[in-house]
mmCIF file of C-alpha atoms and ligand atoms in Angstrom:
data_model
loop_
_atom_site.group_PDB
_atom_site.id
_atom_site.type_symbol
_atom_site.label_atom_id
_atom_site.label_comp_id
_atom_site.label_asym_id
_atom_site.label_seq_id
_atom_site.Cartn_x
_atom_site.Cartn_y
_atom_site.Cartn_z
ATOM 1 C CA MET N 1084 17.120 11.294 -18.710
ATOM 2 C CA LYS N 1085 17.215 8.979 -15.676
ATOM 3 C CA ASP N 1086 14.220 9.352 -13.350
ATOM 4 C CA SER N 1087 15.300 10.519 -9.880
ATOM 5 C CA ALA N 1088 12.382 8.737 -8.166
ATOM 6 C CA LEU N 1089 12.984 5.286 -6.698
ATOM 7 C CA VAL N 1090 9.507 4.232 -7.848
ATOM 8 C CA ALA N 1091 7.456 5.875 -10.583
ATOM 9 C CA VAL N 1092 4.225 4.616 -12.094
ATOM 10 C CA GLU N 1093 2.480 6.151 -15.081
ATOM 11 C CA ASN N 1094 -1.133 5.581 -16.109
ATOM 12 C CA LEU N 1095 -1.290 2.199 -14.440
ATOM 13 C CA VAL N 1096 -4.393 0.224 -15.382
ATOM 14 C CA LYS N 1097 -5.611 -3.146 -14.133
ATOM 15 C CA HIS N 1098 -8.831 -4.726 -15.308
ATOM 16 C CA PHE N 1099 -9.767 -8.220 -14.137
ATOM 17 C CA PRO N 1100 -12.102 -10.313 -16.303
ATOM 18 C CA VAL N 1101 -15.323 -11.290 -14.505
ATOM 19 C CA ARG N 1102 -15.807 -15.044 -14.440
ATOM 20 C CA MET N 1103 -19.183 -16.086 -15.807
ATOM 21 C CA ASN N 1104 -20.956 -19.395 -15.526
ATOM 22 C CA PHE N 1105 -22.277 -21.277 -18.564
ATOM 23 C CA ILE N 1106 -25.803 -19.773 -18.368
ATOM 24 C CA GLN N 1107 -24.456 -16.220 -18.066
ATOM 25 C CA MET N 1108 -22.199 -16.829 -21.068
ATOM 26 C CA LEU N 1109 -25.208 -17.928 -23.131
ATOM 27 C CA PHE N 1110 -27.079 -14.690 -22.470
ATOM 28 C CA THR N 1111 -24.210 -12.163 -22.353
ATOM 29 C CA ARG N 1112 -22.053 -11.249 -25.312
ATOM 30 C CA GLU N 1113 -20.131 -8.535 -23.570
ATOM 31 C CA LYS N 1114 -17.164 -9.686 -21.496
ATOM 32 C CA LYS N 1115 -17.399 -7.846 -18.177
ATOM 33 C CA LYS N 1116 -14.358 -6.535 -16.350
ATOM 34 C CA VAL N 1117 -13.598 -5.266 -12.868
ATOM 35 C CA HIS N 1118 -12.015 -1.827 -13.370
ATOM 36 C CA ALA N 1119 -9.739 -2.146 -10.326
ATOM 37 C CA VAL N 1120 -7.122 0.487 -11.258
ATOM 38 C CA ASN N 1121 -7.831 3.146 -13.882
ATOM 39 C CA GLY N 1122 -4.832 5.257 -14.841
ATOM 40 C CA VAL N 1123 -2.893 5.741 -11.631
ATOM 41 C CA SER N 1124 0.340 7.787 -11.665
ATOM 42 C CA PHE N 1125 2.675 8.673 -8.804
ATOM 43 C CA ARG N 1126 6.341 8.912 -7.875
ATOM 44 C CA ILE N 1127 8.110 8.042 -4.647
ATOM 45 C CA GLU N 1128 11.473 9.650 -4.024
ATOM 46 C CA GLU N 1129 14.139 7.594 -2.265
ATOM 47 C CA GLY N 1130 13.717 7.615 1.526
ATOM 48 C CA GLN N 1131 10.139 8.919 1.338
ATOM 49 C CA THR N 1132 6.846 7.312 2.349
ATOM 50 C CA LEU N 1133 3.784 7.669 0.173
ATOM 51 C CA GLY N 1134 0.502 6.808 1.868
ATOM 52 C CA LEU N 1135 -2.099 5.281 -0.448
ATOM 53 C CA VAL N 1136 -5.425 5.824 1.263
ATOM 54 C CA GLY N 1137 -8.943 4.764 0.389
ATOM 55 C CA GLU N 1138 -11.954 2.688 1.352
ATOM 56 C CA SER N 1139 -12.157 -0.996 0.615
ATOM 57 C CA GLY N 1140 -12.641 -1.434 -3.151
ATOM 58 C CA SER N 1141 -10.673 1.702 -4.054
ATOM 59 C CA GLY N 1142 -7.935 -0.295 -5.834
ATOM 60 C CA LYS N 1143 -5.120 0.508 -3.405
ATOM 61 C CA THR N 1144 -4.118 -3.116 -2.714
ATOM 62 C CA THR N 1145 -4.169 -3.957 -6.446
ATOM 63 C CA THR N 1146 -1.953 -0.904 -7.044
ATOM 64 C CA GLY N 1147 0.543 -2.146 -4.436
ATOM 65 C CA ARG N 1148 0.744 -5.548 -6.117
ATOM 66 C CA LEU N 1149 1.117 -3.967 -9.559
ATOM 67 C CA VAL N 1150 4.012 -1.800 -8.421
ATOM 68 C CA LEU N 1151 5.851 -4.929 -7.253
ATOM 69 C CA LYS N 1152 4.804 -6.791 -10.412
ATOM 70 C CA LEU N 1153 3.159 -9.502 -8.363
ATOM 71 C CA ILE N 1154 0.383 -9.107 -10.955
ATOM 72 C CA GLU N 1155 0.727 -7.824 -14.510
ATOM 73 C CA PRO N 1156 -0.786 -4.453 -15.447
ATOM 74 C CA THR N 1157 -3.341 -4.197 -18.250
ATOM 75 C CA ASP N 1158 -1.652 -0.967 -19.306
ATOM 76 C CA GLY N 1159 0.784 1.654 -18.035
ATOM 77 C CA ARG N 1160 4.398 1.743 -16.950
ATOM 78 C CA ILE N 1161 6.304 0.916 -13.755
ATOM 79 C CA LYS N 1162 9.809 2.213 -13.162
ATOM 80 C CA PHE N 1163 12.048 1.056 -10.325
ATOM 81 C CA MET N 1164 15.432 2.709 -9.707
ATOM 82 C CA GLY N 1165 15.048 4.454 -13.072
ATOM 83 C CA LYS N 1166 14.525 1.198 -14.990
ATOM 84 C CA ASP N 1167 11.308 0.328 -16.800
ATOM 85 C CA ILE N 1168 10.358 -3.011 -15.233
ATOM 86 C CA THR N 1169 6.969 -3.288 -16.961
ATOM 87 C CA PRO N 1170 8.073 -5.717 -19.687
ATOM 88 C CA LEU N 1171 10.228 -7.900 -17.404
ATOM 89 C CA LYS N 1172 9.323 -11.578 -17.190
ATOM 90 C CA PRO N 1173 9.116 -13.285 -13.735
ATOM 91 C CA LYS N 1174 12.606 -14.758 -14.254
ATOM 92 C CA GLU N 1175 14.020 -11.322 -15.091
ATOM 93 C CA MET N 1176 12.312 -9.870 -12.018
ATOM 94 C CA ARG N 1177 13.980 -12.396 -9.686
ATOM 95 C CA PRO N 1178 17.219 -10.446 -9.022
ATOM 96 C CA LEU N 1179 15.127 -7.343 -8.244
ATOM 97 C CA ARG N 1180 12.897 -9.157 -5.744
ATOM 98 C CA ARG N 1181 15.412 -8.747 -2.899
ATOM 99 C CA GLU N 1182 15.185 -4.959 -3.400
ATOM 100 C CA MET N 1183 11.376 -4.816 -3.246
ATOM 101 C CA GLN N 1184 9.408 -6.478 -0.464
ATOM 102 C CA ILE N 1185 5.875 -6.521 0.884
ATOM 103 C CA VAL N 1186 4.353 -6.737 4.377
ATOM 104 C CA PHE N 1187 0.785 -8.034 4.344
ATOM 105 C CA GLN N 1188 -2.045 -7.315 6.739
ATOM 106 C CA ASP N 1189 -2.412 -10.735 8.354
ATOM 107 C CA PRO N 1190 0.848 -12.029 9.893
ATOM 108 C CA LEU N 1191 -0.680 -15.403 10.745
ATOM 109 C CA ALA N 1192 -1.595 -16.027 7.102
ATOM 110 C CA SER N 1193 1.835 -14.766 5.957
ATOM 111 C CA LEU N 1194 3.786 -17.256 8.083
ATOM 112 C CA ASN N 1195 3.979 -21.026 7.700
ATOM 113 C CA PRO N 1196 2.620 -22.393 11.018
ATOM 114 C CA TYR N 1197 5.052 -25.353 10.850
ATOM 115 C CA MET N 1198 8.171 -23.269 10.239
ATOM 116 C CA LYS N 1199 10.124 -21.864 13.170
ATOM 117 C CA ILE N 1200 10.434 -18.099 13.208
ATOM 118 C CA GLY N 1201 14.187 -18.142 12.656
ATOM 119 C CA GLU N 1202 13.823 -20.395 9.609
ATOM 120 C CA ALA N 1203 11.021 -18.211 8.216
ATOM 121 C CA VAL N 1204 13.210 -15.098 8.444
ATOM 122 C CA ARG N 1205 16.232 -17.008 7.048
ATOM 123 C CA HIS N 1206 14.275 -18.312 4.037
ATOM 124 C CA PRO N 1207 14.750 -15.193 1.798
ATOM 125 C CA LEU N 1208 18.522 -15.415 2.428
ATOM 126 C CA VAL N 1209 18.449 -18.980 1.087
ATOM 127 C CA ILE N 1210 16.322 -17.982 -1.938
ATOM 128 C CA HIS N 1211 18.582 -15.050 -2.858
ATOM 129 C CA LYS N 1212 21.813 -16.871 -1.899
ATOM 130 C CA ILE N 1213 22.842 -14.234 0.656
ATOM 131 C CA GLY N 1214 25.356 -15.170 3.361
ATOM 132 C CA ARG N 1215 28.302 -17.554 3.188
ATOM 133 C CA ASN N 1216 26.670 -20.434 4.996
ATOM 134 C CA ARG N 1217 23.902 -21.425 7.402
ATOM 135 C CA ILE N 1218 25.853 -20.152 10.427
ATOM 136 C CA GLN N 1219 26.304 -16.705 8.945
ATOM 137 C CA GLN N 1220 22.666 -16.607 7.857
ATOM 138 C CA ARG N 1221 21.610 -17.480 11.414
ATOM 139 C CA GLU N 1222 23.692 -14.573 12.720
ATOM 140 C CA MET N 1223 22.043 -12.226 10.219
ATOM 141 C CA VAL N 1224 18.597 -13.432 11.338
ATOM 142 C CA LEU N 1225 19.425 -12.969 15.035
ATOM 143 C CA GLU N 1226 20.625 -9.433 14.318
ATOM 144 C CA MET N 1227 17.410 -8.637 12.431
ATOM 145 C CA LEU N 1228 15.194 -10.129 15.171
ATOM 146 C CA GLU N 1229 16.986 -7.846 17.611
ATOM 147 C CA LYS N 1230 16.357 -4.835 15.344
ATOM 148 C CA VAL N 1231 12.606 -5.502 15.314
ATOM 149 C CA ASN N 1232 12.714 -5.771 19.124
ATOM 150 C CA LEU N 1233 12.170 -9.514 19.432
ATOM 151 C CA ARG N 1234 14.447 -10.079 22.408
ATOM 152 C CA PRO N 1235 16.199 -12.261 23.296
ATOM 153 C CA PRO N 1236 16.464 -13.184 19.588
ATOM 154 C CA GLU N 1237 17.793 -16.716 20.311
ATOM 155 C CA GLU N 1238 14.561 -17.483 22.108
ATOM 156 C CA PHE N 1239 12.342 -16.199 19.295
ATOM 157 C CA TYR N 1240 14.414 -18.037 16.669
ATOM 158 C CA ASN N 1241 13.129 -21.403 17.855
ATOM 159 C CA ARG N 1242 9.499 -20.512 18.456
ATOM 160 C CA TYR N 1243 6.566 -21.200 16.141
ATOM 161 C CA PRO N 1244 4.205 -18.429 14.974
ATOM 162 C CA ARG N 1245 1.364 -19.681 17.200
ATOM 163 C CA GLN N 1246 3.598 -19.329 20.293
ATOM 164 C CA ILE N 1247 3.897 -15.542 20.005
ATOM 165 C CA SER N 1248 1.425 -12.632 20.018
ATOM 166 C CA GLY N 1249 -0.087 -10.920 16.938
ATOM 167 C CA GLY N 1250 2.152 -7.867 17.349
ATOM 168 C CA GLN N 1251 5.258 -10.089 17.649
ATOM 169 C CA ARG N 1252 4.192 -12.024 14.549
ATOM 170 C CA GLN N 1253 3.998 -8.791 12.557
ATOM 171 C CA ARG N 1254 7.510 -7.939 13.785
ATOM 172 C CA VAL N 1255 8.632 -11.326 12.402
ATOM 173 C CA VAL N 1256 7.011 -10.514 9.041
ATOM 174 C CA ILE N 1257 8.806 -7.145 8.992
ATOM 175 C CA ALA N 1258 12.110 -8.867 9.880
ATOM 176 C CA ARG N 1259 11.587 -11.333 7.024
ATOM 177 C CA ALA N 1260 10.840 -8.460 4.601
ATOM 178 C CA LEU N 1261 13.966 -6.547 5.640
ATOM 179 C CA ILE N 1262 16.445 -9.424 5.912
ATOM 180 C CA THR N 1263 17.495 -8.994 2.253
ATOM 181 C CA ARG N 1264 18.029 -5.243 2.929
ATOM 182 C CA PRO N 1265 15.510 -4.057 0.325
ATOM 183 C CA LYS N 1266 15.299 -0.470 -0.885
ATOM 184 C CA PHE N 1267 11.509 -0.448 -1.243
ATOM 185 C CA VAL N 1268 8.755 -1.941 0.941
ATOM 186 C CA VAL N 1269 5.023 -2.034 0.271
ATOM 187 C CA ALA N 1270 3.189 -2.150 3.612
ATOM 188 C CA ASP N 1271 -0.332 -3.292 2.791
ATOM 189 C CA GLU N 1272 -2.570 -2.532 5.797
ATOM 190 C CA ALA N 1273 0.438 -3.714 7.833
ATOM 191 C CA VAL N 1274 -0.953 -2.551 11.191
ATOM 192 C CA ALA N 1275 -4.691 -2.815 10.493
ATOM 193 C CA MET N 1276 -5.256 -6.053 12.441
ATOM 194 C CA LEU N 1277 -3.453 -4.941 15.593
ATOM 195 C CA ASP N 1278 -4.794 -3.294 18.775
ATOM 196 C CA VAL N 1279 -4.431 0.488 18.891
ATOM 197 C CA SER N 1280 -1.568 0.441 21.450
ATOM 198 C CA ILE N 1281 0.393 -2.214 19.512
ATOM 199 C CA ARG N 1282 -0.352 -0.367 16.256
ATOM 200 C CA SER N 1283 1.485 2.774 17.385
ATOM 201 C CA GLN N 1284 4.485 0.679 18.546
ATOM 202 C CA LEU N 1285 4.670 -1.010 15.141
ATOM 203 C CA LEU N 1286 4.375 2.321 13.312
ATOM 204 C CA LYS N 1287 7.200 3.712 15.431
ATOM 205 C CA LEU N 1288 9.284 0.628 14.626
ATOM 206 C CA MET N 1289 8.627 1.088 10.893
ATOM 207 C CA VAL N 1290 9.714 4.743 11.125
ATOM 208 C CA ASP N 1291 12.906 3.770 13.030
ATOM 209 C CA LEU N 1292 13.737 1.009 10.519
ATOM 210 C CA LYS N 1293 13.099 3.395 7.632
ATOM 211 C CA LYS N 1294 15.732 5.757 9.033
ATOM 212 C CA GLU N 1295 18.204 2.998 9.827
ATOM 213 C CA PHE N 1296 17.985 1.244 6.447
ATOM 214 C CA ASN N 1297 17.088 4.288 4.294
ATOM 215 C CA LEU N 1298 13.877 2.565 3.228
ATOM 216 C CA THR N 1299 11.237 3.870 0.874
ATOM 217 C CA TYR N 1300 7.666 2.843 1.710
ATOM 218 C CA LEU N 1301 4.365 2.628 -0.086
ATOM 219 C CA PHE N 1302 2.055 2.604 2.940
ATOM 220 C CA ILE N 1303 -1.393 1.313 1.992
ATOM 221 C CA THR N 1304 -4.197 1.948 4.461
ATOM 222 C CA HIS N 1305 -7.947 2.508 4.776
ATOM 223 C CA ASP N 1306 -7.274 4.464 7.973
ATOM 224 C CA LEU N 1307 -6.118 8.008 7.283
ATOM 225 C CA ALA N 1308 -5.233 8.469 10.981
ATOM 226 C CA THR N 1309 -2.292 6.019 10.720
ATOM 227 C CA THR N 1310 -0.651 8.078 7.933
ATOM 228 C CA LYS N 1311 0.068 10.822 10.507
ATOM 229 C CA TYR N 1312 2.934 8.853 11.994
ATOM 230 C CA ILE N 1313 4.707 7.705 8.908
ATOM 231 C CA CYS N 1314 3.825 9.422 5.599
ATOM 232 C CA ASP N 1315 5.570 12.289 3.798
ATOM 233 C CA ARG N 1316 3.022 12.391 0.989
ATOM 234 C CA ILE N 1317 -0.494 11.022 0.647
ATOM 235 C CA ALA N 1318 -2.453 9.882 -2.414
ATOM 236 C CA VAL N 1319 -6.184 9.391 -1.943
ATOM 237 C CA MET N 1320 -7.751 6.679 -4.090
ATOM 238 C CA TYR N 1321 -11.372 6.278 -5.069
ATOM 239 C CA LEU N 1322 -12.714 3.614 -7.415
ATOM 240 C CA GLY N 1323 -9.364 2.977 -9.081
ATOM 241 C CA HIS N 1324 -8.364 6.652 -9.463
ATOM 242 C CA ILE N 1325 -6.105 8.929 -7.439
ATOM 243 C CA VAL N 1326 -8.441 11.850 -6.720
ATOM 244 C CA GLU N 1327 -5.968 13.919 -4.688
ATOM 245 C CA GLU N 1328 -2.257 13.833 -3.939
ATOM 246 C CA GLY N 1329 -0.154 16.147 -1.847
ATOM 247 C CA SER N 1330 2.217 16.467 1.048
ATOM 248 C CA PHE N 1331 1.013 15.284 4.438
ATOM 249 C CA LYS N 1332 0.384 18.953 5.350
ATOM 250 C CA ASP N 1333 -1.586 19.646 2.132
ATOM 251 C CA ILE N 1334 -3.920 16.743 2.752
ATOM 252 C CA TYR N 1335 -4.460 17.368 6.476
ATOM 253 C CA SER N 1336 -4.513 21.194 6.526
ATOM 254 C CA GLU N 1337 -5.946 22.002 3.100
ATOM 255 C CA PRO N 1338 -7.809 18.985 1.725
ATOM 256 C CA ALA N 1339 -9.345 19.932 -1.604
ATOM 257 C CA HIS N 1340 -11.304 16.986 -2.999
ATOM 258 C CA PRO N 1341 -14.745 16.445 -1.417
ATOM 259 C CA TYR N 1342 -13.844 12.798 -0.781
ATOM 260 C CA THR N 1343 -10.598 13.708 1.021
ATOM 261 C CA LYS N 1344 -12.516 16.255 3.122
ATOM 262 C CA ALA N 1345 -14.951 13.512 4.094
ATOM 263 C CA LEU N 1346 -12.111 11.154 5.075
ATOM 264 C CA ILE N 1347 -10.416 13.888 7.143
ATOM 265 C CA SER N 1348 -13.666 14.666 8.942
ATOM 266 C CA ALA N 1349 -13.908 11.016 9.983
ATOM 267 C CA VAL N 1350 -10.425 10.893 11.579
ATOM 268 C CA PRO N 1351 -10.968 10.580 15.356
ATOM 269 C CA GLU N 1352 -9.655 13.458 17.498
ATOM 270 C CA PRO N 1353 -7.828 12.639 20.742
ATOM 271 C CA ASP N 1354 -9.888 15.363 22.461
ATOM 272 C CA PRO N 1355 -13.577 14.277 22.542
ATOM 273 C CA LYS N 1356 -14.716 17.962 22.784
ATOM 274 C CA ILE N 1357 -13.108 18.689 19.409
ATOM 275 C CA MET N 1358 -14.754 15.581 17.984
ATOM 276 C CA GLU N 1359 -18.163 16.884 19.113
ATOM 277 C CA THR N 1360 -17.696 20.219 17.371
ATOM 278 C CA LYS N 1361 -16.035 18.749 14.286
ATOM 279 C CA LYS N 1362 -18.483 18.581 11.422
ATOM 280 C CA LYS N 1363 -18.624 15.075 10.008
ATOM 281 C CA MET N 1364 -19.053 14.976 6.261
ATOM 282 C CA ILE N 1365 -18.975 11.256 5.591
ATOM 283 C CA PRO N 1366 -20.833 10.798 2.301
ATOM 284 C CA SER N 1367 -23.815 8.496 2.284
ATOM 285 C CA GLY N 1368 -23.804 5.361 0.163
ATOM 286 C CA GLU N 1369 -21.043 2.996 -0.768
ATOM 287 C CA VAL N 1370 -18.228 2.880 -3.288
ATOM 288 C CA PRO N 1371 -19.941 2.088 -6.642
ATOM 289 C CA ASN N 1372 -19.499 -1.240 -8.379
ATOM 290 C CA ALA N 1373 -16.129 -1.429 -10.150
ATOM 291 C CA ILE N 1374 -17.654 -3.649 -12.874
ATOM 292 C CA GLU N 1375 -19.887 -0.812 -14.047
ATOM 293 C CA PRO N 1376 -18.232 2.369 -12.761
ATOM 294 C CA PRO N 1377 -20.317 5.539 -13.089
ATOM 295 C CA PRO N 1378 -19.540 7.870 -16.018
ATOM 296 C CA GLY N 1379 -17.825 11.191 -15.366
ATOM 297 C CA CYS N 1380 -16.355 11.748 -11.924
ATOM 298 C CA PRO N 1381 -16.326 8.401 -10.076
ATOM 299 C CA PHE N 1382 -17.350 10.157 -6.854
ATOM 300 C CA HIS N 1383 -20.403 11.952 -8.283
ATOM 301 C CA PRO N 1384 -23.072 9.510 -6.981
ATOM 302 C CA ARG N 1385 -21.976 10.377 -3.393
ATOM 303 C CA CYS N 1386 -20.721 13.928 -3.793
ATOM 304 C CA PRO N 1387 -22.641 16.711 -2.028
ATOM 305 C CA TYR N 1388 -21.134 19.315 -4.411
ATOM 306 C CA LYS N 1389 -21.845 17.616 -7.736
ATOM 307 C CA GLU N 1390 -22.891 19.657 -10.750
ATOM 308 C CA ALA N 1391 -24.311 18.603 -14.115
ATOM 309 C CA VAL N 1392 -20.855 18.244 -15.693
ATOM 310 C CA CYS N 1393 -19.728 15.823 -12.964
ATOM 311 C CA SER N 1394 -21.876 12.942 -14.190
ATOM 312 C CA ARG N 1395 -20.705 13.395 -17.802
ATOM 313 C CA ILE N 1396 -17.041 14.303 -17.887
ATOM 314 C CA PHE N 1397 -14.097 12.876 -15.987
ATOM 315 C CA PRO N 1398 -12.322 15.752 -14.184
ATOM 316 C CA GLU N 1399 -8.778 16.555 -15.223
ATOM 317 C CA VAL N 1400 -6.007 16.540 -12.631
ATOM 318 C CA VAL N 1401 -5.155 20.132 -11.649
ATOM 319 C CA GLU N 1402 -2.134 21.239 -9.604
ATOM 320 C CA ILE N 1403 -3.604 23.735 -7.127
ATOM 321 C CA SER N 1404 -0.302 24.463 -5.378
ATOM 322 C CA GLU N 1405 3.194 23.045 -5.755
ATOM 323 C CA GLY N 1406 2.900 19.264 -5.661
ATOM 324 C CA HIS N 1407 -0.752 19.363 -4.519
ATOM 325 C CA LYS N 1408 -2.947 17.822 -7.226
ATOM 326 C CA VAL N 1409 -6.686 17.237 -7.339
ATOM 327 C CA ALA N 1410 -9.121 15.719 -9.841
ATOM 328 C CA CYS N 1411 -12.341 17.683 -9.376
ATOM 329 C CA HIS N 1412 -14.335 20.033 -11.656
ATOM 330 C CA ILE N 1413 -14.571 22.629 -8.869
ATOM 331 C CA TYR N 1414 -10.824 23.326 -9.255
ATOM 332 C CA ALA N 1415 -10.708 22.950 -13.051
ATOM 333 C CA LYS N 1416 -12.869 26.096 -13.315
ATOM 334 C CA LYS N 1417 -10.590 28.267 -11.202
HETATM 335 FE FE1 SF4 H 522 -17.865 16.242 -6.627
HETATM 336 FE FE2 SF4 H 522 -17.967 16.984 -9.168
HETATM 337 FE FE3 SF4 H 522 -15.719 17.296 -7.803
HETATM 338 FE FE4 SF4 H 522 -16.547 14.880 -8.517
HETATM 339 S S1 SF4 H 522 -15.917 16.503 -9.894
HETATM 340 S S2 SF4 H 522 -15.772 15.476 -6.540
HETATM 341 S S3 SF4 H 522 -18.740 15.079 -8.295
HETATM 342 S S4 SF4 H 522 -17.680 18.326 -7.417
#
């Protein structure tokens, strides 16, 4: 039966080999690996936004790249528009590339400093042979620059990235991602480097463009607060695992996993009085080393609720209400 989700991943695994120098190789037999992603599964329905949230080192960026097949998974399956794309070679992926795009965190690093903005946005049209000729492609670029609020577009077309602000540069990157009219966009910390005021403008733009082009987003962020504006569902990642997934309301109103509760408690409140009374539960310590992840529940070294079983056995994923899933022994018992 054809999968109704636009994107579906099952038990996705990515382990990177650790590079060792000659001396280390002499004394170590075991080949060490970074366990970046360890059995991640999720689905994104067409027109929805899934927020992938976690601290640095949680595996969220690697997951985003795996979904787009920018890197090959060690194990697991990726489906796009109902088709299993896992075994596809780079050449076979090429026609699908125009349907799946990515917006990176740093717009300056994403843009060629010597290429004019108009040419940068036109480039994907050239690669995918879209548009009858250069004149038509230029018209398509001007229209897209207008849609991302770079006005007048003719003026922006001939500028270089260094001649515009950081927020405008990220608008250019979004325009370049959308010029091929993709169905699916991975936004990897797309607003993280921007000032707070510019951040909310960009989030609003992404929401407007999503409606206009019927886009589906995977919105990757370390900042749970930004998911408020854009996400329908949220998956919380910790050390390469999804520890909780639910609707936006589930995660904000009824967080279940101790790690999600800690993240929610750290979200700043607009009213400072509420912030004073809000109990912060940020766990001490850091995300453990992904080369030697702890046994059992990956969160147990930092969890204030841990029990003996937590350091021995990995918790199963339990659905605690419709579509709200959590991997924690507390809920497995109930
Ligand atoms: Fe904490 Fe145990 Fe739940 Fe892990 S399984 S989050 S250690 S209570």
